[in-house]
Tab-separated table of C-alpha atoms in Angstrom:
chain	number	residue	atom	x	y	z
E	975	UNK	CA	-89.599	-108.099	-235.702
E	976	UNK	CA	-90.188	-109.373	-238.813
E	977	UNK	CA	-94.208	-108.981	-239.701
E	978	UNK	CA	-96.457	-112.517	-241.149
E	979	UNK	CA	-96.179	-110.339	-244.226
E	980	UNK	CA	-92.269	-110.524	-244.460
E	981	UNK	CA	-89.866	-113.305	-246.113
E	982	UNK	CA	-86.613	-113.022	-244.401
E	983	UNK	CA	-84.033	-115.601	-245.600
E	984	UNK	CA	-80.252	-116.095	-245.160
E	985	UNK	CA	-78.086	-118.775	-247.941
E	986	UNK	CA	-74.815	-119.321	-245.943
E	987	UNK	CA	-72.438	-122.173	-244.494
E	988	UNK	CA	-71.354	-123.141	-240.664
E	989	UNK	CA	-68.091	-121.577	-240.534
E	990	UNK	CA	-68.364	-118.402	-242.472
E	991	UNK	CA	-67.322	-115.357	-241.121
E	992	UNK	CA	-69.073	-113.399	-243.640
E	993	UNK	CA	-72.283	-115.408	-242.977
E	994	UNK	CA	-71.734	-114.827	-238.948
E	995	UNK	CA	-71.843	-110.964	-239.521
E	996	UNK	CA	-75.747	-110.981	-240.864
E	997	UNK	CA	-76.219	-113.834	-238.410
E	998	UNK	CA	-75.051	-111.269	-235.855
E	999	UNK	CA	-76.994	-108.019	-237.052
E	1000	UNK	CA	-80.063	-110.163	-237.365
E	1001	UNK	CA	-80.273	-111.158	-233.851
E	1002	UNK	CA	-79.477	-107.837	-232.597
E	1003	UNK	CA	-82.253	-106.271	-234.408
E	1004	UNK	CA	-84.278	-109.284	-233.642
E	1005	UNK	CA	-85.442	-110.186	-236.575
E	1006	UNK	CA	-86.192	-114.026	-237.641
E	1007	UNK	CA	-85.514	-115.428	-240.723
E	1008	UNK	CA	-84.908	-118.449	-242.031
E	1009	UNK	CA	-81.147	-120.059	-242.583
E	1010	UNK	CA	-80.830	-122.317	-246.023
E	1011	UNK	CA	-77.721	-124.276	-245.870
E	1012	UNK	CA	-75.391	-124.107	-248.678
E	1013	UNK	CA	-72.637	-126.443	-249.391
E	1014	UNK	CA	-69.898	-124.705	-250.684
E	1015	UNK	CA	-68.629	-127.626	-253.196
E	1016	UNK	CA	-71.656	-127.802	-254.879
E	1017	UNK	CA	-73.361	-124.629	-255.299
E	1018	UNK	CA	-77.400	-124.629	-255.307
E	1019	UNK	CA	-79.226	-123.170	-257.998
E	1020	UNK	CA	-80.933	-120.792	-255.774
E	1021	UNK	CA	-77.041	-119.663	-254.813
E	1022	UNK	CA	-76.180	-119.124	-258.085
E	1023	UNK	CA	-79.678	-117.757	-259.401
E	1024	UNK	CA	-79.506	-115.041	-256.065
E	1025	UNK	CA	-75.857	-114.327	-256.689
E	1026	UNK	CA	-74.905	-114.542	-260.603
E	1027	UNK	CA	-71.850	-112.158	-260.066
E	1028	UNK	CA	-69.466	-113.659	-257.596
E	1029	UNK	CA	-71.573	-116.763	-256.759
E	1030	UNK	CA	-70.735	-117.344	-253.076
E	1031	UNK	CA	-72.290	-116.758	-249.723
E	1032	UNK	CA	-74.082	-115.551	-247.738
E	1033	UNK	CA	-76.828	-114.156	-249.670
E	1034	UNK	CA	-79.620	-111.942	-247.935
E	1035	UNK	CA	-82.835	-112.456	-249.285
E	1036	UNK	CA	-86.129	-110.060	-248.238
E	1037	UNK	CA	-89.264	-111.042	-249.715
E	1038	UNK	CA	-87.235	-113.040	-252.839
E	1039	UNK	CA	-84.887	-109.534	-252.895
E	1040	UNK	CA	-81.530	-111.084	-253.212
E	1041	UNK	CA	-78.135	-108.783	-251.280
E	1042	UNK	CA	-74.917	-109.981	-252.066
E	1043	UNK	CA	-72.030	-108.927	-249.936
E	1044	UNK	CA	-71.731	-109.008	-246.195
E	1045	UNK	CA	-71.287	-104.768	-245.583
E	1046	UNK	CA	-73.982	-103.940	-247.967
E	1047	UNK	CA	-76.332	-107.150	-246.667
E	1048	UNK	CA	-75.556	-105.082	-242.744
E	1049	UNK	CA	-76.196	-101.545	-244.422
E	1050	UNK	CA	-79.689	-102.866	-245.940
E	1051	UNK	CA	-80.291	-104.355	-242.399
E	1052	UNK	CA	-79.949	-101.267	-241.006
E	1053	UNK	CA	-81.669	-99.365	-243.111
E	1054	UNK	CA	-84.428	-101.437	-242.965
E	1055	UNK	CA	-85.293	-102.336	-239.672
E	1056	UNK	CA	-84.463	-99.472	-237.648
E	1057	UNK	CA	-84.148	-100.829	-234.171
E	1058	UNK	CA	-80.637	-101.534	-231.784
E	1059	UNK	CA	-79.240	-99.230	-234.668
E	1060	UNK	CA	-75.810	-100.757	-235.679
E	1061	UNK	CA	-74.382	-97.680	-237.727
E	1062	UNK	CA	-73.885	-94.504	-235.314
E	1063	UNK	CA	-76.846	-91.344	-236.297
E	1064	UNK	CA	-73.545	-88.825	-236.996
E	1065	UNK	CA	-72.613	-88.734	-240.593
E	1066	UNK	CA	-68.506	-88.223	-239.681
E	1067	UNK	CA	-68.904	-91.244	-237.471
E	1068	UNK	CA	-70.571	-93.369	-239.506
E	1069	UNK	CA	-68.059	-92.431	-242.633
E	1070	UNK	CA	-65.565	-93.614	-239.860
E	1071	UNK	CA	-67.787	-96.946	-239.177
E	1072	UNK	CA	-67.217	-97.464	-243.143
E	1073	UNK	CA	-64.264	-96.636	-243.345
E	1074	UNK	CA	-62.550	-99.247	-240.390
E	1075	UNK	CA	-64.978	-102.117	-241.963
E	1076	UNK	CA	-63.720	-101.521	-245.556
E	1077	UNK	CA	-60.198	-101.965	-244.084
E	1078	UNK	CA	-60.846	-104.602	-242.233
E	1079	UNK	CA	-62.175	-106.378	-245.649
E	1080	UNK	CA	-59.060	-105.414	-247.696
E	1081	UNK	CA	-55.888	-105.292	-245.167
E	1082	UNK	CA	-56.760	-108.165	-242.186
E	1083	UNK	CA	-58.229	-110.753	-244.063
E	1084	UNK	CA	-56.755	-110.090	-247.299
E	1085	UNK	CA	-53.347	-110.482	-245.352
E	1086	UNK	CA	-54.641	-113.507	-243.184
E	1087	UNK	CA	-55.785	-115.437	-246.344
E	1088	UNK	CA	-52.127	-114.604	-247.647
E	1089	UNK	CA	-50.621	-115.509	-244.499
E	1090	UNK	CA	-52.334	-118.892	-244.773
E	1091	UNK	CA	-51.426	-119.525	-247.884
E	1092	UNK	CA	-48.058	-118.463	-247.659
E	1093	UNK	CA	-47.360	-120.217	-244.378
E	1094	UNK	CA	-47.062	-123.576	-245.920
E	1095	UNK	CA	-44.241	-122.577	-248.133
E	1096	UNK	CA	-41.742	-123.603	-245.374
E	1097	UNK	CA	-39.092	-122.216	-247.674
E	1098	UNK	CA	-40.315	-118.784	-248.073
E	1099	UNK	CA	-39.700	-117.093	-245.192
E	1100	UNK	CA	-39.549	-114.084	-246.238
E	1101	UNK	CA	-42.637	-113.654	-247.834
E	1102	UNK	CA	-44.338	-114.954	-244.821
E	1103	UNK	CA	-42.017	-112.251	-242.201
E	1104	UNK	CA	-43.671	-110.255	-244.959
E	1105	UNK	CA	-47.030	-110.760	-244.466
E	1106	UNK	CA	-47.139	-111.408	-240.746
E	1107	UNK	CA	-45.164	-107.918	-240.110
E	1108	UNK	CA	-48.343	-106.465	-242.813
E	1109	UNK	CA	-50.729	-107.970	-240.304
E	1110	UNK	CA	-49.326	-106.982	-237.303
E	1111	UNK	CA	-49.740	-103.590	-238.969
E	1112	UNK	CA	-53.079	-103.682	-239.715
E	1113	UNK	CA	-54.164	-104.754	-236.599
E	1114	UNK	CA	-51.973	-101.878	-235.026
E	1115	UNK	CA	-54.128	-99.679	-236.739
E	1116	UNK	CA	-57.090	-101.026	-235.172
E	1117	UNK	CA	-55.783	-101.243	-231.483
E	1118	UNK	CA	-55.145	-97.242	-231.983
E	1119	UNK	CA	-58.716	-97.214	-233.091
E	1120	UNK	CA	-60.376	-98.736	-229.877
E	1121	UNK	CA	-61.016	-95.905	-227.519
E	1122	UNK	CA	-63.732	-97.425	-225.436
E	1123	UNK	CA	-65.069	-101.174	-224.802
E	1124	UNK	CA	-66.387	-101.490	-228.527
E	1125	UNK	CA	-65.597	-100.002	-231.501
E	1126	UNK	CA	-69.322	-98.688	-231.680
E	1127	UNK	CA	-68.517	-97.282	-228.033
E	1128	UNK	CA	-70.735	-99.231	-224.760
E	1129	UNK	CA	-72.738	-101.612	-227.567
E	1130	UNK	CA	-71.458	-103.392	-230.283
E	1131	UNK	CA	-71.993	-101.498	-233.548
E	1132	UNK	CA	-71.135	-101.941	-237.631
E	1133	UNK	CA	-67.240	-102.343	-237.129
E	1134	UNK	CA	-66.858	-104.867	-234.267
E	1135	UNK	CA	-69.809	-106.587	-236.407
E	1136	UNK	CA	-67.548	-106.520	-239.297
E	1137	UNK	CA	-64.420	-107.054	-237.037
E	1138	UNK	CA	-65.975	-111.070	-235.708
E	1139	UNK	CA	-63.434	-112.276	-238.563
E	1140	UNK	CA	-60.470	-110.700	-236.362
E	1141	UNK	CA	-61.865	-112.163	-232.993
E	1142	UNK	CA	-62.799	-115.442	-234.067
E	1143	UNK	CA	-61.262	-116.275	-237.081
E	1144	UNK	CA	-58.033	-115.122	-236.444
E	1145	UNK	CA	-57.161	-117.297	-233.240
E	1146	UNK	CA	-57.953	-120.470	-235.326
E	1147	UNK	CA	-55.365	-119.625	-237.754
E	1148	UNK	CA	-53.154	-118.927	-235.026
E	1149	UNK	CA	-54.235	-122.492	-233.605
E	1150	UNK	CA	-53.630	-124.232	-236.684
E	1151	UNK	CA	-50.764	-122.682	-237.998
E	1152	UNK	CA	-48.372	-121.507	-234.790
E	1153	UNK	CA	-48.355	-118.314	-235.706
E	1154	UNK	CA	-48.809	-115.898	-232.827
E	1155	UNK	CA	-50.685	-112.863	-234.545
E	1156	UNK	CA	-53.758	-111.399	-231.921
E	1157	UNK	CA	-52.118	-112.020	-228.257
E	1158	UNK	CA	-52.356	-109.838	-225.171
E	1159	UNK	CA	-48.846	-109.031	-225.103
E	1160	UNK	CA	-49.443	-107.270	-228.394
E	1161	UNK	CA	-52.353	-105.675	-228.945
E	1162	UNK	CA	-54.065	-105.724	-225.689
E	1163	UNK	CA	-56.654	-103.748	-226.247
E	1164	UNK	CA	-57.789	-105.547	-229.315
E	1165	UNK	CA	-57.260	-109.080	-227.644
E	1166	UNK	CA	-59.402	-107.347	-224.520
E	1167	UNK	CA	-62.020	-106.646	-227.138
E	1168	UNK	CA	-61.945	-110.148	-228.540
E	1169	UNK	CA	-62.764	-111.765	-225.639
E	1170	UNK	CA	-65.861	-109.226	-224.528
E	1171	UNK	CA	-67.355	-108.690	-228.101
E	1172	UNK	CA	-66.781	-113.019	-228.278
E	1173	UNK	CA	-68.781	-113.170	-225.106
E	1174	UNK	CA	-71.039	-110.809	-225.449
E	1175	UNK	CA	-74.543	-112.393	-224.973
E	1176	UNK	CA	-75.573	-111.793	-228.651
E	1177	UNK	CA	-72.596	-112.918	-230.506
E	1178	UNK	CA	-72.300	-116.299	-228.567
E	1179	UNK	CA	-75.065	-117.184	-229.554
E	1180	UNK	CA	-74.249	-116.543	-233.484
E	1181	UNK	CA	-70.685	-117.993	-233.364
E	1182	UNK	CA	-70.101	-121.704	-234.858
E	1183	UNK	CA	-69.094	-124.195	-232.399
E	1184	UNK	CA	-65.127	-123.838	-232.178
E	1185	UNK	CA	-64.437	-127.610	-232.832
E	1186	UNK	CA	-66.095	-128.407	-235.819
E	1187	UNK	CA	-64.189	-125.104	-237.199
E	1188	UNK	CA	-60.920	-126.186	-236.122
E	1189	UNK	CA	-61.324	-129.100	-237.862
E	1190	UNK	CA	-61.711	-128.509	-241.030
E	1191	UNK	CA	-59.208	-125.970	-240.783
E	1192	UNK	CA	-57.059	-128.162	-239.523
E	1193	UNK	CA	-57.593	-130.740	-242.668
E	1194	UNK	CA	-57.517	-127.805	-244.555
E	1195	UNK	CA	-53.926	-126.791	-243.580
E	1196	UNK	CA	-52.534	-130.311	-243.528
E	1197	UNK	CA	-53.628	-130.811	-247.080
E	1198	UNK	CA	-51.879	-127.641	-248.507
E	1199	UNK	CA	-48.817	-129.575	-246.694
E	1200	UNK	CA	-49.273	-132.656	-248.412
E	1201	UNK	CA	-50.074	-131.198	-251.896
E	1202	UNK	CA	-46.862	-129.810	-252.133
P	1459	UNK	CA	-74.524	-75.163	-249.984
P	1460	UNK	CA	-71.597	-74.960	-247.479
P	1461	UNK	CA	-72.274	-72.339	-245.014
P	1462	UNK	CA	-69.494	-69.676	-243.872
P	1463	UNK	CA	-68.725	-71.601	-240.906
P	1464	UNK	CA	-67.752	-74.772	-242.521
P	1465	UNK	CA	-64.691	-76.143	-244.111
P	1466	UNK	CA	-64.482	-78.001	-246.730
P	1467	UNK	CA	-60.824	-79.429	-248.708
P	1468	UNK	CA	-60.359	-81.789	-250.896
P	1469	UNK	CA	-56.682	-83.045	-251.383
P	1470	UNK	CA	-56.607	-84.601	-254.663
P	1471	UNK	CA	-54.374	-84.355	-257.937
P	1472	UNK	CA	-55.582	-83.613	-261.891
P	1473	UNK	CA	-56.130	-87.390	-263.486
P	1474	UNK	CA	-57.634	-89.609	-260.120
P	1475	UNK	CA	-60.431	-91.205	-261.216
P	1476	UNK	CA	-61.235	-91.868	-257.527
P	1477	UNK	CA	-61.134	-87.712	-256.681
P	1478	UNK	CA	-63.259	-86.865	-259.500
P	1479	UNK	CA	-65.813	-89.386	-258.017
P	1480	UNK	CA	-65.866	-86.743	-255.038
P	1481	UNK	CA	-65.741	-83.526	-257.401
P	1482	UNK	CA	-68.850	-84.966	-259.140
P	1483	UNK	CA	-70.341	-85.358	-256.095
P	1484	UNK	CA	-70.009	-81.971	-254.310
P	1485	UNK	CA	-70.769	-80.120	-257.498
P	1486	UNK	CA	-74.287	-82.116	-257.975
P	1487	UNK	CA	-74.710	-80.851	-254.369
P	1488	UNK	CA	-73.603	-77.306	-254.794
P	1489	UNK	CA	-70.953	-77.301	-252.368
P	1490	UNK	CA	-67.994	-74.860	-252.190
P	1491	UNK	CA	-64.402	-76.421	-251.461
P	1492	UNK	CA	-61.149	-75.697	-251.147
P	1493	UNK	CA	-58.678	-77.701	-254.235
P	1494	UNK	CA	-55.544	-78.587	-252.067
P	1495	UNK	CA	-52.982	-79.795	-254.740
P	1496	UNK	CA	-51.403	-82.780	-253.935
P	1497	UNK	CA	-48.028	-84.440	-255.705
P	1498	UNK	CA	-48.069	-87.935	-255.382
P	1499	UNK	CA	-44.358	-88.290	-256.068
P	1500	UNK	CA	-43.342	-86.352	-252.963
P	1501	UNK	CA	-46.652	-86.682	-250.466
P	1502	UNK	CA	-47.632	-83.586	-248.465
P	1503	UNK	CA	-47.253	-84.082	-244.931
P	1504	UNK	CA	-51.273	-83.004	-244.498
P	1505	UNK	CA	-51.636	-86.028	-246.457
P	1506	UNK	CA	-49.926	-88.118	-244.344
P	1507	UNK	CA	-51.764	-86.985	-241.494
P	1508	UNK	CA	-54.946	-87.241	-242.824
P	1509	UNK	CA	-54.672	-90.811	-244.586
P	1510	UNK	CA	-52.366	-92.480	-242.182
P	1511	UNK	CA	-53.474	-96.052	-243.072
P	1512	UNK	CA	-53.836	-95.684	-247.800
P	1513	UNK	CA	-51.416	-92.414	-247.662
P	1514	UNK	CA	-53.631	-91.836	-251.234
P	1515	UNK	CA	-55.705	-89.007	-252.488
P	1516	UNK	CA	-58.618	-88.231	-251.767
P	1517	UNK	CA	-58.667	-87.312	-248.455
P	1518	UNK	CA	-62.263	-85.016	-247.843
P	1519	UNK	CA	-61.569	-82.963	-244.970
P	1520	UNK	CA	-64.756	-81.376	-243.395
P	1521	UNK	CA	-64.219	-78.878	-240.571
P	1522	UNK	CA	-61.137	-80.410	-239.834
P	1523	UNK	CA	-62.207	-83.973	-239.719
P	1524	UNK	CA	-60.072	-86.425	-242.603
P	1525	UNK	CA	-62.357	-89.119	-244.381
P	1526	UNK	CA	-60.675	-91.339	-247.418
P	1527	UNK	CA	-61.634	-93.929	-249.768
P	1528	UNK	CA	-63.985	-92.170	-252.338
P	1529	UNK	CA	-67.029	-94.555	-252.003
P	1530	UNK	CA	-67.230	-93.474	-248.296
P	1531	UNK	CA	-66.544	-90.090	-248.848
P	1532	UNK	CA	-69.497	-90.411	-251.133
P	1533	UNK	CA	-71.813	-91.817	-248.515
P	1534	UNK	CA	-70.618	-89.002	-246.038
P	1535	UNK	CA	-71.497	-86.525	-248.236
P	1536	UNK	CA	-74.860	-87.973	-248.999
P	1537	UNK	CA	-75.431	-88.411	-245.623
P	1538	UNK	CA	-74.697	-84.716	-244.851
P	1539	UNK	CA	-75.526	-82.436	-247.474
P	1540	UNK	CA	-79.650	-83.487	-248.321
P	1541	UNK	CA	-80.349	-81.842	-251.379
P	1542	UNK	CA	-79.924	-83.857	-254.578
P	1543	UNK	CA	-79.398	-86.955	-253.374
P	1544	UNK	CA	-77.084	-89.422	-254.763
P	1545	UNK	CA	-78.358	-92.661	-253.163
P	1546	UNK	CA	-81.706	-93.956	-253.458
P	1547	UNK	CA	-84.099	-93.668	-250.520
P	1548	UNK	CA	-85.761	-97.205	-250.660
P	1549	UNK	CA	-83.535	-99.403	-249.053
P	1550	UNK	CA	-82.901	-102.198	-251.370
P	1551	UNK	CA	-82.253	-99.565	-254.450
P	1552	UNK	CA	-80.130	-98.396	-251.862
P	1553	UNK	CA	-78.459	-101.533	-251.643
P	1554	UNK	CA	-78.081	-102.556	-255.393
P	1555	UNK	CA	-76.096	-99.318	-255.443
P	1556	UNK	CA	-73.904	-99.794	-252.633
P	1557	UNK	CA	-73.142	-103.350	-254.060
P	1558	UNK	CA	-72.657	-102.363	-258.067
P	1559	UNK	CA	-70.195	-99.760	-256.663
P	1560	UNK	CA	-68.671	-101.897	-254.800
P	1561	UNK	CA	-68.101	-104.681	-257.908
P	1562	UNK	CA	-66.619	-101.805	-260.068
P	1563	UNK	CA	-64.209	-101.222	-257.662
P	1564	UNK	CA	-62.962	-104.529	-257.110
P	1565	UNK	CA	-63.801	-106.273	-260.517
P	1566	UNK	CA	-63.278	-103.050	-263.063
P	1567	UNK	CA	-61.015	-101.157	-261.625
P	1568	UNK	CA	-58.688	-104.508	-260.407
P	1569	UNK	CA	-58.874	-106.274	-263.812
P	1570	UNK	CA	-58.313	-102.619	-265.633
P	1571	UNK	CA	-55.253	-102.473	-263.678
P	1572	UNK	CA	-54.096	-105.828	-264.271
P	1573	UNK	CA	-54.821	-105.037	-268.114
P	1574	UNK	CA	-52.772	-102.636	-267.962
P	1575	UNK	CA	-49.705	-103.853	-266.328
P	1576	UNK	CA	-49.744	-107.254	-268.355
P	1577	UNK	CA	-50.556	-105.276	-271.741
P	1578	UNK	CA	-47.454	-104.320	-272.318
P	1579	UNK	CA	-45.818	-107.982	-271.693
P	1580	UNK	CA	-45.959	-108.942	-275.234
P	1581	UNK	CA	-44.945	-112.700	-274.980
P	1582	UNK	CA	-47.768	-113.408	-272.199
P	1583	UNK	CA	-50.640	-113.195	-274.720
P	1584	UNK	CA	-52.703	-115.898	-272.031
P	1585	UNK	CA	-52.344	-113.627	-269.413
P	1586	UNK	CA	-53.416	-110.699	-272.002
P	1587	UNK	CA	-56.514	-112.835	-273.014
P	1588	UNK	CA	-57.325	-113.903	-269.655
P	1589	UNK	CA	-57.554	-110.419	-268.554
P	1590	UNK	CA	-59.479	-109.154	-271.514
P	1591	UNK	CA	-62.366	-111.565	-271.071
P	1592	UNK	CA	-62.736	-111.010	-267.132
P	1593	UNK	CA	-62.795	-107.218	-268.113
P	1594	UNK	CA	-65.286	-107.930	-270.757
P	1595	UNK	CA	-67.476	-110.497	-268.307
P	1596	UNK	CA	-67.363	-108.213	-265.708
P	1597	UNK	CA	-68.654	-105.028	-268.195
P	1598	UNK	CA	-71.673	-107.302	-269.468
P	1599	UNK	CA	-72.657	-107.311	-265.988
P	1600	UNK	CA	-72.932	-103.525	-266.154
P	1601	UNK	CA	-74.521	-103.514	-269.652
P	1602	UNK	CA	-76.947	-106.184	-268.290
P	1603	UNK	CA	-77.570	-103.781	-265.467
P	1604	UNK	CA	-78.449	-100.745	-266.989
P	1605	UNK	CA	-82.301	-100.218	-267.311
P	1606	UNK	CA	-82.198	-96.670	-267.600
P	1607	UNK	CA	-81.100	-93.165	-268.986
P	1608	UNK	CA	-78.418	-93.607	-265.825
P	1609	UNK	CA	-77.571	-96.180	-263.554
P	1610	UNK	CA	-79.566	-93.735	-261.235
P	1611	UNK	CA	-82.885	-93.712	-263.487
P	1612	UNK	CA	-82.771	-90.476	-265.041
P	1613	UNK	CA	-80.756	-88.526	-263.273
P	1614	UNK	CA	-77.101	-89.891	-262.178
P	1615	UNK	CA	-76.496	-91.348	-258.582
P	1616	UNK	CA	-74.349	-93.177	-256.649
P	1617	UNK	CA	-72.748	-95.596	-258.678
P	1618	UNK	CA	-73.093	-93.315	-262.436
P	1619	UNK	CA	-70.295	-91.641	-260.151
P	1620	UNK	CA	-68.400	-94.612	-258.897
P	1621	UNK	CA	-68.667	-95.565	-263.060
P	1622	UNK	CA	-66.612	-92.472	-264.128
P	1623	UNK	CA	-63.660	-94.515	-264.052
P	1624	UNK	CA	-65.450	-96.848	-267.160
P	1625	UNK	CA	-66.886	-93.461	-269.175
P	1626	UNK	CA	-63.460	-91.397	-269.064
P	1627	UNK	CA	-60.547	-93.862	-268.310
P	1628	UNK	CA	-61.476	-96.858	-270.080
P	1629	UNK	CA	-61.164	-95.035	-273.355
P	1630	UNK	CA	-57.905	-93.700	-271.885
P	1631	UNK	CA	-56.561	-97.154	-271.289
P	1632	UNK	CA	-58.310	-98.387	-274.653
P	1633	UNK	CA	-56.241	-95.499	-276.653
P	1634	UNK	CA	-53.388	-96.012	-275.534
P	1635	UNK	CA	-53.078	-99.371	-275.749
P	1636	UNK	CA	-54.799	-100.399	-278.495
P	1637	UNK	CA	-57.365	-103.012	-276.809
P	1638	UNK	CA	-60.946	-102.632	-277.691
P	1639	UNK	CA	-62.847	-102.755	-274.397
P	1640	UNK	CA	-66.112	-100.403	-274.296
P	1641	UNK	CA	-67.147	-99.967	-277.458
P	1642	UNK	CA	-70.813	-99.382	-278.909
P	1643	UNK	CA	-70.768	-102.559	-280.798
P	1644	UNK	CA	-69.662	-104.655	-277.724
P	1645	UNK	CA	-71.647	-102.695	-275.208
P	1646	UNK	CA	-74.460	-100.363	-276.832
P	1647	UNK	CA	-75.940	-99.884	-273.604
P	1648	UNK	CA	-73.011	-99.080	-271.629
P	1649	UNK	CA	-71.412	-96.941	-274.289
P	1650	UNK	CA	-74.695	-95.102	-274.950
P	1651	UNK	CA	-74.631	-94.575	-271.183
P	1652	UNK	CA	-71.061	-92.881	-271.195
P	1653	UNK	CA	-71.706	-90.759	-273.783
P	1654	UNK	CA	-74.551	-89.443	-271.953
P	1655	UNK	CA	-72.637	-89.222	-268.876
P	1656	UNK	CA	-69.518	-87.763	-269.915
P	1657	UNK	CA	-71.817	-85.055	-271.381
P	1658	UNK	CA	-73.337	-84.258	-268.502
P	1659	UNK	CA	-73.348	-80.355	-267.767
P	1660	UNK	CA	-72.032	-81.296	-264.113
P	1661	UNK	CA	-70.103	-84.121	-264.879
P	1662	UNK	CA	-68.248	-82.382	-268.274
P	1663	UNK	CA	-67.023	-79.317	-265.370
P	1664	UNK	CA	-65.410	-82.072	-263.391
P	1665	UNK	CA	-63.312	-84.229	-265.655
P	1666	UNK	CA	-60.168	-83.246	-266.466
P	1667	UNK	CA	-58.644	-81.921	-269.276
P	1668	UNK	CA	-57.669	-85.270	-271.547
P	1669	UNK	CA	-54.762	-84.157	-273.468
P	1670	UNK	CA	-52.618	-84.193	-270.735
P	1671	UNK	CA	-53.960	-87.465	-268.737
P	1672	UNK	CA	-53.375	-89.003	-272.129
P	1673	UNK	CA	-49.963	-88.005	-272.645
P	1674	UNK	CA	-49.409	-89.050	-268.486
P	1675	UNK	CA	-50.843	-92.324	-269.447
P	1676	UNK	CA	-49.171	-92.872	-272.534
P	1677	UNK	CA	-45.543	-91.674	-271.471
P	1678	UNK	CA	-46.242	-94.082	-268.588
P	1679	UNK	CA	-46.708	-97.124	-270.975
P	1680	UNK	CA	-43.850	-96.279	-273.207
P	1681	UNK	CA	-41.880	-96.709	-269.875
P	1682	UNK	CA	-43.370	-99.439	-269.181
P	1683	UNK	CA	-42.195	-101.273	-272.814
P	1684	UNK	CA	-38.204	-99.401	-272.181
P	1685	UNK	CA	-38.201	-100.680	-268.955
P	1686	UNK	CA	-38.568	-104.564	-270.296
C-alpha cells in the first residue's frame, strides 16, 4: 500500500487502453491513488505540463514525479512497489516479458489502428486484405506464445497486462466494424485467454463499462463514413 | 565476465546502429562473445530461427536462448551481468531512462528515416521541411535533457547507448546529404555530448570503421536519386 507519506496519481480517460494497463497493475499491487480525468479534446495544463513530449495520456505521477508511457509507467510500478510482482525474477524471461509487450505496441495495435482506418475505404480492398492478413499474423504469433493459462503462467503478469488492448479492445472493433479478427475458430487459445484474463477478478474490476465504449466507437466509425 | 560455461553470440553486421547499442554494452561489462556475421541481403537461417517475428539483427543469443530488439537486449544484459551497471538503481531515474530511450527510437530514429527517404525527393521541399523541424523539435528535447557530462551523469548508461545512433549516424546522414541537423551551434549541449561520447575509450572500440559506412550510405543515396 501506498504510505500517508505517498502521492500516487493517475491523468487518463474512460476508454483508454493504455490508461486500463496502470489501472490494472495498480490494483494488483494494491496500491491507491487518485484518478484525474482528462478530456482528450481539450488537454489540461497539468497534461501538458506532466507530459511536454507527446502530450497524451495516461500520465503516472508519484509524489509530483511525472511517467509518460504505459510499459515504462508498469516497469516503474514494479520496480517500486515490490508486491504481486508483475515482471517474472529470471532475466531471459523477463527479456521475453519485454519483448511480447513491445510487439504487442508496434504490430497489434499499430495494425488495428490501420485496420480501422483503412476499413472505411470501401474501395480499397486490398489494403485492408492487407492489413487484416498482418493482424491475423501478429496475433498468430501470440497464440504460439501462450503455453499455459496466462502469458505470465497461473497469474496474470507484464504481457497479458500489456495484452488488455487485444482482449478488450479488439472485439469492439470487431463489433463495430464486421470484421472477424480474435474468434475461437482462429486463435483459440488466445480467444480462451481473452475471456479468463477479461474475467479475472482484478481486471473486471479495471475494465470500462462495454457500452459507453461501443458508443463512441460506434460514432467514431460512422463519422469516418460520412466524412468521406 | 562470461564464465567458461556460458555462451554468448551476437548476430549482427558492420554499420547497425541498433548492434553497436549491444557491443557497447557487453564491452562496458567485460563480456566475451562470439561475432556471428550476418548478410542482410541473403539472411542466415540461424537468423531466421532466432528472430522469427523482426527477421533483423541483433539477435543476442545467451546459452542458446535468442533475445532481439536492442533496447531489451540491453535490459537483459543489465539484468544479468551486475557489474557496471547501465540503468540507474532508483526507480524513477530508472524510468526517465527507459522512456528517453524509448522516444529516440520512435521520434529520432523514425523521423531520421523519413529524412532520409524524402531527402532525396527534390520537388517535395514541404515534406523535406516538415521532416527537418520534427527532427530538430524532437533533438531540443534531448539538448533540453542533458544535465550532465552523459545522459548517465558522468559515466554513460542506458540511453548514452540507445543515443549512438544521434553521435555516429546523424553526422553520417548529415554528410551525405547535406542537411545540417546536430551541429554545435544548433545543439551545443548535445554536440558537446557526442563528442565526448564518440571518444569514449569503450565506445571508440565499438563503432565501426566510417569510411566504409559512409561510402554504404552514400552509394545508397546516389541510388536512391538514379532510381527517380
Amino acid at each position: 500500500m501506498a504510505t500517508n507519506q505517498e502521492e500516487v496519481k493517475l491523468l487518463g480517460a474512460m476508454g483508454s487502453a493504455f490508461v486500463c494497463r496502470v489501472q490494472i497493475a495498480l490494483k494488483l499491487k494494491g496500491i491507491e491513488y487518485k484518478f484525474v480525468q482528462e478530456n482528450i479534446a481539450n488537454k489540461s495544463d497539468l497534461l501538458l505540463k506532466y507530459n511536454p513530449v507527446y502530450k497524451k495520456i495516461p500520465v503516472f505521477v508519484h509524489n509530483e514525479k511525472p511517467i509518460s508511457e504505459s510499459l515504462v509507467i508498469l516497469e516503474y510500478i514494479d520496480d517500486t512497489w515490490k508486491q504481486n510482482p508483475i515482471l517474472p525474477s529470471e532475466p531471459y524471461q523477463r527479456a521475453l516479458a519485454r519483448f511480447w509487450s513491445k510487439f504487442i505496441d508496434e504490430k497489434v495495435k499499430m495494425l488495428s489502428f490501420k485496420l480501422w482506418s483503412s476499413v472505411h475505404v470501401v474501395d480499397d480492398d486490398k489494403e485492408r486484405a492487407k492489413n487484416v492478413a498482418e493482424t491475423f499474423e501478429a496475433l498468430q504469433f501470440l497464440e504460439n506464445e501462450l503455453k499455459e493459462k496466462f502469458f505470465g503462467g497461473e497469474e496474470i503478469g507484464f504481457v497479458d497486462i500489456a495484452a488488455v488492448f487485444i482482449a478488450f479492445w479488439i472485439p469492439l472493433i470487431q463489433d463495430v466494424t464486421g470484421l472477424q479478427l480474435l474468434t475461437a475458430e482462429k486463435f483459440p487459445k488466445l480467444y480462451q485467454w481473452s475471456q479468463k484474463f477479461l474475467n479475472h477478478p482484478i481486471v473486471e474490476q479495471c475494465l470500462p463499462p462495454r457500452d459507453p465504449v461501443f458508443s463512441y466507437f460506434k460514432a467514431h466509425y460512422d463519422s469516418l463514413f460520412l466524412s468521406k
